[in-house]
Amino acid sequence: MVAATHQTSEGWSSRWAFILAAIGAAVGLGNVWRFPTLAGENGGGAFVLFYIGCVVLIGLPLVLSEILVGRAGRSDAVGSTRNVAAASGRSSRWAVLGWVEIITAFLIVSFYSVVAGWVFYYVGVMGVDFFGALASGDPFASAFQGEAAETVQGRLGGLLGNPWMLIAMHVVFMGVTFWVVASGVHDGIEKAAIWLMPAFFVLLIGITIYGAVVGDMTETLAFMFQPDFSRLTAQAMNEALGQALFSMSLGSAALMTYGAYVSRETKLAPTAAMIAFADTGVAIIAGLMIFPIVFAVGLDPAAGPTLVFQSLPVAFQQMPAGSLIGFLFFVLIFFAALTSSISLLEGPTSWGINERGWSRGKSAGIFAFCAFLIGVLCALGYNILSDVRPLGFWNIFAEADILDTVDGFTGKVMLPVAALLTAIFVGWRADKKLVENESGLEGAMFGVWRFLVAWVSPIAVGLILVFGLFPGLVPQ
Ligand code: PHE
């Protein structure tokens, strides 16, 4: 540990509490909604393989780096980077890394809550359908009986066109997130993870088995694991790396902040591996859960972001027990999204507590409210403000509405910048002995890990950042 100011006094009650909370942070909309969408859009197999490569070579080493900085610094992301820099005899300006991460987290939670609000809406829609079926004595009915497929698909458009409904769902989701974070590390964040994550895993396995039984697993396996490398464009690689960072909650203060609450006894390396493994496993299982259902009813795996909200409800309409499974499916995504948004809000909240001396409730309240307001703009971007293109002057964001702009800017610019800074800081600037002790790795293992952090990550992330921002430079 490094001696420094502004240190937190909070902590997890056990190693497992930390592991569940960190897996809860990592597993979210990114795994269940975005990963299958991206894999579908980018041709499946080759994308999945490249993604796994990013996780092993870049993601996993950085997960350990972030947790390590948090535990060594024992503060919020800004305070921890400052403390570790001081203990390493480096400039306090390294706190900029913490700043980038906290601002990124704040921006992500603003739109994350809006999309999670759609999930919440679908929990309601499917819930009404299921409890209706239950009341009429047929709990295993398929969903939306007697409705035209267009009506089922039209729900998403109806929701996006309705600013009040969008904002109402967003309020509820942000409110719950605030409430959990305000309740504290021990009584809020940890409790939520301990209840929601096991429930999530049970649902995930259950629905995947359902999909394997009634859906088309053969086609799914071919789709997800037969690589067609001609589909692996520079654009796809860029998306894969960005997705790996987002999915593992890198570059957005979550892991650093959660790391600060980890006890000295916990061995960080195996814990980091567990988090990376669980996150990637869930992304792949989510594909194995969703695509058999999509293929069973002949839908398009490349439907894009509407895959989960439009294609799947139509599939549930044609599947046995579709009403029940559809309801459970959205409950599952809801749980995943909630434990992630909690971790997103915790980063800025802990900054307010440690650096400003605010109470936890006040800090969480201020950030939740400000993020809520940005989220409202994102929500209005689907209706009243649908002509607004906030970064329309920049070719890669020219078409992006408000939500896509905040999403794209954080994902394509801020997350890679934060990852790059983390790699340089931990790989080159932080004191080597301090890093070695904190990592718990020894000998060759430490050497391999440090090589990945110091060389592989910065080069790979740097390339992807440049090519992502200037697609014109990509060799064709
Ligand atoms: N990892 C989460 C997901 O996959 C999102 C997230 C990003 C959470 C950054 C915390 C920090 O949905």
Short mmCIF file of C-alpha atoms and ligand atoms in Angstrom, two decimals:
data_model
loop_
_atom_site.label_atom_id
_atom_site.label_comp_id
_atom_site.label_asym_id
_atom_site.label_seq_id
_atom_site.Cartn_x
_atom_site.Cartn_y
_atom_site.Cartn_z
CA MET A 1 0.00 0.00 0.00
CA VAL A 2 1.19 3.53 -0.59
CA ALA A 3 0.95 6.23 2.01
CA ALA A 4 -1.23 8.99 0.77
CA THR A 5 -4.22 11.20 1.37
CA HIS A 6 -7.92 10.82 0.65
CA GLN A 7 -8.00 7.12 1.25
CA THR A 8 -11.24 5.23 1.45
CA SER A 9 -12.34 3.47 4.59
CA GLU A 10 -14.87 1.25 2.88
CA GLY A 11 -14.28 -2.35 1.91
CA TRP A 12 -15.83 -5.59 0.67
CA SER A 13 -16.82 -8.08 3.30
CA SER A 14 -15.11 -10.94 1.48
CA ARG A 15 -13.16 -11.86 -1.61
CA TRP A 16 -16.30 -13.35 -3.11
CA ALA A 17 -18.24 -10.17 -2.57
CA PHE A 18 -15.61 -8.38 -4.63
CA ILE A 19 -15.57 -11.04 -7.33
CA LEU A 20 -19.35 -10.99 -7.70
CA ALA A 21 -19.47 -7.20 -7.74
CA ALA A 22 -16.70 -7.01 -10.32
CA ILE A 23 -18.30 -9.67 -12.50
CA GLY A 24 -21.54 -7.77 -12.06
CA ALA A 25 -19.80 -4.64 -13.31
CA ALA A 26 -18.36 -6.44 -16.29
CA VAL A 27 -21.40 -8.45 -17.29
CA GLY A 28 -24.04 -6.13 -18.67
CA LEU A 29 -25.76 -4.87 -21.77
CA GLY A 30 -22.37 -5.19 -23.40
CA ASN A 31 -22.48 -8.97 -23.12
CA VAL A 32 -26.11 -9.75 -23.65
CA TRP A 33 -27.09 -7.06 -26.12
CA ARG A 34 -24.03 -5.67 -27.81
CA PHE A 35 -21.78 -8.69 -28.20
CA PRO A 36 -24.34 -10.85 -30.04
CA THR A 37 -25.30 -7.81 -32.13
CA LEU A 38 -21.70 -7.13 -33.16
CA ALA A 39 -20.92 -10.79 -33.75
CA GLY A 40 -24.04 -10.98 -35.91
CA GLU A 41 -23.20 -7.88 -37.90
CA ASN A 42 -19.58 -8.87 -38.41
CA GLY A 43 -20.11 -12.39 -39.64
CA GLY A 44 -19.72 -14.44 -36.47
CA GLY A 45 -16.71 -16.78 -36.17
CA ALA A 46 -13.74 -14.64 -37.15
CA PHE A 47 -15.04 -11.74 -35.07
CA VAL A 48 -15.51 -14.00 -32.04
CA LEU A 49 -11.98 -15.36 -32.37
CA PHE A 50 -10.45 -11.93 -32.73
CA TYR A 51 -12.47 -10.76 -29.77
CA ILE A 52 -11.10 -13.58 -27.62
CA GLY A 53 -7.59 -12.59 -28.70
CA CYS A 54 -8.26 -9.01 -27.55
CA VAL A 55 -9.51 -10.27 -24.21
CA VAL A 56 -6.49 -12.45 -23.53
CA LEU A 57 -3.74 -10.17 -24.80
CA ILE A 58 -5.12 -6.75 -23.91
CA GLY A 59 -8.21 -6.96 -21.73
CA LEU A 60 -7.04 -9.37 -19.07
CA PRO A 61 -3.68 -7.65 -18.49
CA LEU A 62 -5.46 -4.32 -18.17
CA VAL A 63 -8.08 -5.67 -15.78
CA LEU A 64 -5.28 -6.62 -13.42
CA SER A 65 -3.61 -3.23 -13.99
CA GLU A 66 -6.70 -1.27 -13.04
CA ILE A 67 -7.59 -3.29 -9.96
CA LEU A 68 -3.97 -3.06 -8.87
CA VAL A 69 -3.82 0.73 -9.14
CA GLY A 70 -7.05 0.92 -7.15
CA ARG A 71 -5.85 -1.29 -4.37
CA ALA A 72 -2.44 0.31 -4.16
CA GLY A 73 -3.92 3.81 -4.17
CA ARG A 74 -6.98 2.98 -2.04
CA SER A 75 -8.99 5.94 -3.23
CA ASP A 76 -11.24 7.04 -6.09
CA ALA A 77 -9.78 6.75 -9.60
CA VAL A 78 -8.24 10.23 -9.47
CA GLY A 79 -6.88 9.80 -5.96
CA SER A 80 -5.56 6.29 -6.61
CA THR A 81 -3.62 7.25 -9.73
CA ARG A 82 -2.26 10.30 -7.92
CA ASN A 83 -1.23 8.18 -4.93
CA VAL A 84 0.46 5.53 -7.03
CA ALA A 85 2.23 8.20 -9.07
CA ALA A 86 3.48 9.85 -5.87
CA ALA A 87 4.70 6.55 -4.46
CA SER A 88 6.54 5.95 -7.73
CA GLY A 89 8.13 9.38 -7.72
CA ARG A 90 6.10 10.50 -10.74
CA SER A 91 4.19 13.66 -11.47
CA SER A 92 0.78 14.10 -9.87
CA ARG A 93 -0.41 14.95 -13.36
CA TRP A 94 -0.91 11.21 -13.86
CA ALA A 95 -4.18 11.84 -12.08
CA VAL A 96 -5.40 12.72 -15.56
CA LEU A 97 -5.84 8.99 -16.08
CA GLY A 98 -8.31 8.93 -13.21
CA TRP A 99 -10.07 11.97 -14.60
CA VAL A 100 -10.53 10.44 -18.03
CA GLU A 101 -11.93 7.30 -16.43
CA ILE A 102 -14.37 9.11 -14.20
CA ILE A 103 -15.67 11.36 -16.97
CA THR A 104 -16.06 8.31 -19.21
CA ALA A 105 -18.03 6.47 -16.53
CA PHE A 106 -20.26 9.48 -16.03
CA LEU A 107 -21.01 9.75 -19.74
CA ILE A 108 -21.55 6.02 -20.18
CA VAL A 109 -24.01 5.75 -17.30
CA SER A 110 -26.10 8.55 -18.81
CA PHE A 111 -26.96 6.62 -21.97
CA TYR A 112 -26.64 3.19 -20.39
CA SER A 113 -29.57 4.03 -18.18
CA VAL A 114 -31.67 4.99 -21.18
CA VAL A 115 -31.07 1.66 -22.93
CA ALA A 116 -31.56 -0.20 -19.65
CA GLY A 117 -34.86 1.70 -19.48
CA TRP A 118 -35.93 0.00 -22.73
CA VAL A 119 -35.09 -3.32 -21.08
CA PHE A 120 -37.22 -2.36 -18.12
CA TYR A 121 -40.08 -1.48 -20.46
CA TYR A 122 -39.82 -4.91 -22.07
CA VAL A 123 -39.79 -6.57 -18.66
CA GLY A 124 -43.14 -4.82 -18.20
CA VAL A 125 -44.54 -5.73 -21.62
CA MET A 126 -43.49 -9.36 -21.39
CA GLY A 127 -44.54 -9.49 -17.76
CA VAL A 128 -48.08 -8.36 -18.62
CA ASP A 129 -48.20 -10.95 -21.37
CA PHE A 130 -46.91 -13.73 -19.15
CA PHE A 131 -49.10 -12.99 -16.16
CA GLY A 132 -52.05 -12.78 -18.55
CA ALA A 133 -51.20 -16.24 -19.83
CA LEU A 134 -50.77 -17.47 -16.28
CA ALA A 135 -54.15 -16.07 -15.26
CA SER A 136 -55.84 -17.81 -18.15
CA GLY A 137 -54.32 -21.08 -17.01
CA ASP A 138 -51.69 -21.45 -19.73
CA PRO A 139 -48.28 -20.50 -18.30
CA PHE A 140 -46.48 -22.17 -21.18
CA ALA A 141 -48.19 -20.25 -23.93
CA SER A 142 -46.18 -18.58 -26.63
CA ALA A 143 -45.96 -14.81 -26.37
CA PHE A 144 -48.31 -12.17 -27.76
CA GLN A 145 -50.98 -14.55 -28.99
CA GLY A 146 -53.25 -13.15 -31.64
CA GLU A 147 -50.99 -10.19 -32.32
CA ALA A 148 -49.57 -9.50 -35.75
CA ALA A 149 -45.78 -9.68 -35.98
CA GLU A 150 -45.77 -6.05 -37.10
CA THR A 151 -47.49 -5.05 -33.89
CA VAL A 152 -44.89 -6.90 -31.83
CA GLN A 153 -42.02 -5.34 -33.75
CA GLY A 154 -43.67 -1.95 -33.73
CA ARG A 155 -43.40 -1.73 -29.93
CA LEU A 156 -39.82 -0.57 -30.09
CA GLY A 157 -40.66 2.23 -32.50
CA GLY A 158 -43.64 3.14 -30.34
CA LEU A 159 -41.42 3.35 -27.28
CA LEU A 160 -38.70 5.37 -28.97
CA GLY A 161 -41.28 7.78 -30.34
CA ASN A 162 -42.70 8.42 -26.89
CA PRO A 163 -40.42 10.79 -24.93
CA TRP A 164 -42.44 10.51 -21.71
CA MET A 165 -42.30 6.76 -21.61
CA LEU A 166 -38.59 6.76 -22.37
CA ILE A 167 -37.88 9.28 -19.66
CA ALA A 168 -40.09 7.47 -17.16
CA MET A 169 -38.18 4.22 -17.68
CA HIS A 170 -34.88 6.09 -17.49
CA VAL A 171 -35.93 7.74 -14.20
CA VAL A 172 -36.78 4.41 -12.67
CA PHE A 173 -33.54 2.80 -13.72
CA MET A 174 -31.33 5.70 -12.65
CA GLY A 175 -33.31 5.93 -9.41
CA VAL A 176 -32.66 2.31 -8.54
CA THR A 177 -28.99 2.69 -9.45
CA PHE A 178 -28.73 5.75 -7.22
CA TRP A 179 -30.46 4.02 -4.35
CA VAL A 180 -28.09 1.05 -4.42
CA VAL A 181 -24.96 3.21 -4.68
CA ALA A 182 -26.16 5.56 -1.96
CA SER A 183 -26.66 2.57 0.34
CA GLY A 184 -22.92 1.96 0.38
CA VAL A 185 -20.31 -0.54 -0.72
CA HIS A 186 -21.32 -3.10 1.84
CA ASP A 187 -25.05 -2.54 2.19
CA GLY A 188 -25.78 -1.57 -1.41
CA ILE A 189 -23.32 -2.58 -4.11
CA GLU A 190 -22.28 -5.84 -2.54
CA LYS A 191 -25.80 -6.92 -1.59
CA ALA A 192 -27.09 -6.20 -5.09
CA ALA A 193 -24.31 -8.29 -6.62
CA ILE A 194 -24.78 -11.17 -4.20
CA TRP A 195 -28.46 -11.46 -5.07
CA LEU A 196 -28.57 -10.48 -8.70
CA MET A 197 -25.53 -12.26 -10.12
CA PRO A 198 -26.44 -15.79 -9.05
CA ALA A 199 -29.98 -15.18 -10.31
CA PHE A 200 -28.52 -13.94 -13.56
CA PHE A 201 -26.41 -17.08 -14.01
CA VAL A 202 -29.33 -19.39 -13.29
CA LEU A 203 -31.46 -17.59 -15.88
CA LEU A 204 -28.63 -17.54 -18.41
CA ILE A 205 -28.03 -21.27 -18.18
CA GLY A 206 -31.74 -22.05 -18.09
CA ILE A 207 -32.62 -20.05 -21.18
CA THR A 208 -29.58 -21.37 -23.04
CA ILE A 209 -30.71 -24.93 -22.38
CA TYR A 210 -34.16 -23.96 -23.55
CA GLY A 211 -32.66 -22.53 -26.74
CA ALA A 212 -30.60 -25.66 -27.30
CA VAL A 213 -33.70 -27.83 -26.96
CA VAL A 214 -36.22 -25.91 -29.01
CA GLY A 215 -33.91 -23.80 -31.17
CA ASP A 216 -31.29 -24.38 -33.81
CA MET A 217 -27.97 -24.99 -32.07
CA THR A 218 -26.21 -26.53 -35.07
CA GLU A 219 -26.59 -23.43 -37.15
CA THR A 220 -25.63 -21.30 -34.15
CA LEU A 221 -22.38 -23.17 -33.56
CA ALA A 222 -21.44 -22.89 -37.22
CA PHE A 223 -22.31 -19.22 -37.22
CA MET A 224 -20.40 -18.37 -34.07
CA PHE A 225 -17.33 -20.54 -34.42
CA GLN A 226 -16.65 -21.12 -38.12
CA PRO A 227 -14.32 -18.29 -38.94
CA ASP A 228 -14.57 -16.56 -42.28
CA PHE A 229 -11.57 -14.27 -42.16
CA SER A 230 -12.65 -12.30 -45.18
CA ARG A 231 -15.27 -10.75 -42.90
CA LEU A 232 -12.64 -9.54 -40.45
CA THR A 233 -12.20 -6.02 -41.73
CA ALA A 234 -10.22 -3.31 -39.95
CA GLN A 235 -13.57 -1.88 -38.95
CA ALA A 236 -14.58 -5.19 -37.36
CA MET A 237 -11.29 -5.43 -35.47
CA ASN A 238 -11.76 -1.93 -34.19
CA GLU A 239 -15.24 -2.81 -32.99
CA ALA A 240 -13.96 -5.98 -31.35
CA LEU A 241 -11.32 -4.20 -29.31
CA GLY A 242 -13.67 -1.39 -28.31
CA GLN A 243 -16.22 -3.98 -27.30
CA ALA A 244 -13.64 -5.90 -25.25
CA LEU A 245 -12.73 -2.74 -23.32
CA PHE A 246 -16.35 -1.79 -22.76
CA SER A 247 -17.44 -5.28 -21.81
CA MET A 248 -14.67 -5.76 -19.25
CA SER A 249 -15.49 -2.34 -17.76
CA LEU A 250 -12.01 -1.08 -18.56
CA GLY A 251 -11.18 2.58 -18.83
CA SER A 252 -14.16 3.75 -16.87
CA ALA A 253 -13.13 3.85 -13.23
CA ALA A 254 -15.23 0.86 -12.22
CA LEU A 255 -12.44 -1.65 -11.67
CA MET A 256 -10.09 0.89 -10.16
CA THR A 257 -12.74 2.04 -7.72
CA TYR A 258 -13.82 -1.48 -6.81
CA GLY A 259 -10.13 -2.39 -6.49
CA ALA A 260 -9.74 0.20 -3.74
CA TYR A 261 -12.17 -1.79 -1.57
CA VAL A 262 -10.22 -5.06 -1.90
CA SER A 263 -8.36 -6.36 1.14
CA ARG A 264 -4.59 -6.75 1.21
CA GLU A 265 -4.93 -10.52 1.50
CA THR A 266 -6.76 -11.03 -1.76
CA LYS A 267 -4.58 -12.28 -4.59
CA LEU A 268 -5.31 -10.01 -7.50
CA ALA A 269 -4.06 -11.99 -10.49
CA PRO A 270 -6.36 -15.02 -10.19
CA THR A 271 -9.22 -12.69 -9.34
CA ALA A 272 -8.61 -10.61 -12.46
CA ALA A 273 -8.47 -13.79 -14.54
CA MET A 274 -11.76 -14.92 -13.10
CA ILE A 275 -13.42 -11.63 -13.98
CA ALA A 276 -12.11 -11.67 -17.54
CA PHE A 277 -13.04 -15.30 -17.99
CA ALA A 278 -16.55 -14.86 -16.62
CA ASP A 279 -17.19 -11.80 -18.74
CA THR A 280 -16.09 -13.47 -21.94
CA GLY A 281 -17.87 -16.69 -21.06
CA VAL A 282 -21.11 -14.81 -20.53
CA ALA A 283 -20.77 -12.99 -23.84
CA ILE A 284 -20.32 -16.27 -25.69
CA ILE A 285 -23.08 -18.03 -23.79
CA ALA A 286 -25.35 -15.06 -24.51
CA GLY A 287 -24.70 -15.73 -28.20
CA LEU A 288 -25.49 -19.41 -27.66
CA MET A 289 -28.67 -18.35 -25.88
CA ILE A 290 -29.91 -15.85 -28.45
CA PHE A 291 -28.95 -17.21 -31.88
CA PRO A 292 -30.64 -20.64 -31.62
CA ILE A 293 -33.90 -18.81 -31.01
CA VAL A 294 -33.20 -16.38 -33.85
CA PHE A 295 -32.33 -19.18 -36.27
CA ALA A 296 -35.21 -21.40 -35.19
CA VAL A 297 -37.72 -18.97 -36.60
CA GLY A 298 -35.59 -17.94 -39.55
CA LEU A 299 -34.74 -14.41 -38.45
CA ASP A 300 -31.66 -12.47 -39.52
CA PRO A 301 -28.70 -12.72 -37.08
CA ALA A 302 -27.35 -9.46 -38.50
CA ALA A 303 -30.40 -7.42 -37.55
CA GLY A 304 -28.20 -5.08 -35.50
CA PRO A 305 -29.20 -3.27 -32.33
CA THR A 306 -32.85 -4.22 -32.79
CA LEU A 307 -32.01 -7.94 -32.58
CA VAL A 308 -32.94 -8.20 -28.93
CA PHE A 309 -35.80 -5.73 -28.85
CA GLN A 310 -37.54 -6.57 -32.14
CA SER A 311 -36.40 -9.91 -33.50
CA LEU A 312 -36.50 -11.86 -30.26
CA PRO A 313 -40.02 -10.82 -29.23
CA VAL A 314 -41.23 -12.06 -32.63
CA ALA A 315 -39.34 -15.29 -32.04
CA PHE A 316 -40.95 -15.68 -28.60
CA GLN A 317 -44.27 -15.36 -30.36
CA GLN A 318 -43.55 -18.56 -32.23
CA MET A 319 -41.79 -20.55 -29.52
CA PRO A 320 -43.27 -22.89 -26.92
CA ALA A 321 -43.41 -21.15 -23.52
CA GLY A 322 -42.30 -18.01 -25.34
CA SER A 323 -44.24 -15.79 -22.97
CA LEU A 324 -42.48 -17.10 -19.86
CA ILE A 325 -39.05 -17.34 -21.49
CA GLY A 326 -39.37 -13.86 -22.99
CA PHE A 327 -40.23 -12.42 -19.61
CA LEU A 328 -37.31 -14.18 -17.91
CA PHE A 329 -35.01 -13.13 -20.74
CA PHE A 330 -35.64 -9.45 -20.15
CA VAL A 331 -35.41 -9.88 -16.38
CA LEU A 332 -31.99 -11.41 -16.99
CA ILE A 333 -30.80 -8.46 -19.05
CA PHE A 334 -32.23 -6.09 -16.48
CA PHE A 335 -30.22 -7.67 -13.66
CA ALA A 336 -27.06 -7.56 -15.75
CA ALA A 337 -27.59 -3.92 -16.65
CA LEU A 338 -28.27 -2.90 -13.07
CA THR A 339 -25.08 -4.31 -11.56
CA SER A 340 -23.15 -2.58 -14.36
CA SER A 341 -24.77 0.81 -13.97
CA ILE A 342 -24.09 0.62 -10.24
CA SER A 343 -20.39 0.25 -10.97
CA LEU A 344 -20.53 3.12 -13.44
CA LEU A 345 -22.08 5.46 -10.90
CA GLU A 346 -19.74 4.33 -8.14
CA GLY A 347 -16.65 5.74 -9.90
CA PRO A 348 -17.76 9.39 -9.89
CA THR A 349 -19.49 8.94 -6.53
CA SER A 350 -16.31 7.81 -4.85
CA TRP A 351 -14.51 10.83 -6.32
CA GLY A 352 -17.06 13.13 -4.64
CA ILE A 353 -16.65 11.30 -1.35
CA ASN A 354 -12.85 11.18 -1.28
CA GLU A 355 -11.87 14.38 -3.03
CA ARG A 356 -14.73 16.68 -2.11
CA GLY A 357 -15.68 15.28 1.26
CA TRP A 358 -19.33 14.88 0.21
CA SER A 359 -21.50 12.30 1.90
CA ARG A 360 -22.11 9.17 -0.17
CA GLY A 361 -25.77 10.04 -0.66
CA LYS A 362 -25.02 13.56 -1.82
CA SER A 363 -22.28 12.47 -4.17
CA ALA A 364 -24.31 9.67 -5.73
CA GLY A 365 -27.28 12.03 -5.97
CA ILE A 366 -25.38 14.78 -7.75
CA PHE A 367 -23.87 12.45 -10.34
CA ALA A 368 -27.02 10.42 -10.84
CA PHE A 369 -29.01 13.59 -11.41
CA CYS A 370 -26.54 15.14 -13.87
CA ALA A 371 -26.19 11.86 -15.75
CA PHE A 372 -29.95 11.60 -15.79
CA LEU A 373 -30.17 14.99 -17.52
CA ILE A 374 -27.73 13.94 -20.24
CA GLY A 375 -29.72 10.75 -20.58
CA VAL A 376 -32.87 12.79 -21.12
CA LEU A 377 -31.17 14.45 -24.09
CA CYS A 378 -30.23 11.00 -25.39
CA ALA A 379 -33.84 9.87 -25.03
CA LEU A 380 -35.16 12.97 -26.79
CA GLY A 381 -32.71 12.25 -29.60
CA TYR A 382 -35.12 9.52 -30.74
CA ASN A 383 -38.06 11.84 -31.12
CA ILE A 384 -38.16 15.58 -30.48
CA LEU A 385 -34.44 16.07 -31.14
CA SER A 386 -34.10 13.40 -33.80
CA ASP A 387 -32.46 15.80 -36.24
CA VAL A 388 -29.65 16.66 -33.86
CA ARG A 389 -26.21 15.29 -34.78
CA PRO A 390 -24.00 16.57 -31.93
CA LEU A 391 -20.70 15.74 -33.65
CA GLY A 392 -22.07 15.95 -37.17
CA PHE A 393 -18.96 17.78 -38.37
CA TRP A 394 -16.82 14.72 -37.65
CA ASN A 395 -17.18 12.12 -40.37
CA ILE A 396 -17.27 9.05 -38.12
CA PHE A 397 -20.09 10.59 -36.07
CA ALA A 398 -21.82 12.35 -38.94
CA GLU A 399 -24.91 10.12 -38.84
CA ALA A 400 -24.99 9.57 -35.08
CA ASP A 401 -28.00 10.76 -33.07
CA ILE A 402 -27.44 11.99 -29.51
CA LEU A 403 -27.27 8.60 -27.79
CA ASP A 404 -25.11 7.07 -30.50
CA THR A 405 -22.79 10.05 -30.28
CA VAL A 406 -22.25 9.73 -26.54
CA ASP A 407 -21.90 5.96 -26.94
CA GLY A 408 -19.57 6.26 -29.93
CA PHE A 409 -17.43 9.01 -28.46
CA THR A 410 -16.91 7.22 -25.16
CA GLY A 411 -16.36 3.86 -26.87
CA LYS A 412 -14.19 4.93 -29.76
CA VAL A 413 -12.26 7.77 -28.16
CA MET A 414 -12.37 7.85 -24.37
CA LEU A 415 -12.15 4.15 -23.53
CA PRO A 416 -9.15 3.54 -25.80
CA VAL A 417 -7.45 6.71 -24.49
CA ALA A 418 -7.98 5.55 -20.92
CA ALA A 419 -6.72 2.06 -21.76
CA LEU A 420 -3.65 3.54 -23.43
CA LEU A 421 -2.90 5.74 -20.43
CA THR A 422 -3.40 2.81 -18.05
CA ALA A 423 -0.99 0.66 -20.03
CA ILE A 424 1.66 3.38 -20.15
CA PHE A 425 1.21 4.26 -16.51
CA VAL A 426 1.34 0.72 -15.15
CA GLY A 427 3.78 -0.61 -17.73
CA TRP A 428 6.28 2.25 -17.71
CA ARG A 429 5.76 4.85 -15.03
CA ALA A 430 4.58 3.15 -11.87
CA ASP A 431 7.31 1.77 -9.63
CA LYS A 432 8.15 -1.73 -10.80
CA LYS A 433 8.53 -3.20 -7.31
CA LEU A 434 5.28 -1.70 -6.15
CA VAL A 435 3.50 -3.12 -9.20
CA GLU A 436 5.11 -6.51 -8.77
CA ASN A 437 4.19 -6.79 -5.11
CA GLU A 438 0.68 -5.61 -5.70
CA SER A 439 0.08 -7.93 -8.66
CA GLY A 440 1.13 -11.00 -6.71
CA LEU A 441 2.71 -12.36 -9.89
CA GLU A 442 6.23 -13.75 -9.77
CA GLY A 443 9.07 -14.58 -12.10
CA ALA A 444 8.16 -15.40 -15.67
CA MET A 445 4.45 -14.78 -15.12
CA PHE A 446 5.17 -11.25 -14.02
CA GLY A 447 7.45 -10.80 -17.04
CA VAL A 448 4.79 -11.97 -19.48
CA TRP A 449 2.09 -9.86 -17.91
CA ARG A 450 4.28 -6.76 -17.82
CA PHE A 451 5.26 -7.28 -21.45
CA LEU A 452 1.59 -7.43 -22.43
CA VAL A 453 0.81 -4.28 -20.46
CA ALA A 454 3.89 -2.30 -21.51
CA TRP A 455 4.16 -3.29 -25.16
CA VAL A 456 1.24 -5.22 -26.59
CA SER A 457 -1.59 -3.16 -25.09
CA PRO A 458 -0.34 0.32 -25.94
CA ILE A 459 0.62 -0.63 -29.49
CA ALA A 460 -2.61 -2.47 -30.20
CA VAL A 461 -4.83 0.11 -28.54
CA GLY A 462 -2.90 2.95 -30.18
CA LEU A 463 -3.32 1.45 -33.64
CA ILE A 464 -6.97 0.81 -33.15
CA LEU A 465 -7.48 4.30 -31.81
CA VAL A 466 -5.82 5.88 -34.84
CA PHE A 467 -7.53 3.65 -37.39
CA GLY A 468 -10.84 3.95 -35.59
CA LEU A 469 -10.74 7.73 -35.65
CA PHE A 470 -9.28 8.03 -39.13
CA PRO A 471 -10.79 5.17 -41.11
CA GLY A 472 -9.25 6.69 -44.23
CA LEU A 473 -5.82 5.50 -43.06
CA VAL A 474 -6.84 1.84 -42.91
CA PRO A 475 -4.98 -0.20 -45.52
CA GLN A 476 -7.60 -1.75 -47.78
N1 PHE B 1 -19.18 -3.76 -18.81
C1 PHE B 1 -20.51 -3.30 -18.85
C2 PHE B 1 -21.28 -4.03 -19.92
O1 PHE B 1 -20.76 -4.88 -20.57
C3 PHE B 1 -20.60 -1.80 -19.07
C4 PHE B 1 -19.67 -1.03 -18.23
C5 PHE B 1 -18.70 -0.28 -18.81
C6 PHE B 1 -19.76 -1.07 -16.84
C7 PHE B 1 -17.80 0.43 -18.04
C8 PHE B 1 -18.87 -0.38 -16.06
C9 PHE B 1 -17.87 0.37 -16.65
O2 PHE B 1 -22.43 -3.78 -20.12
#
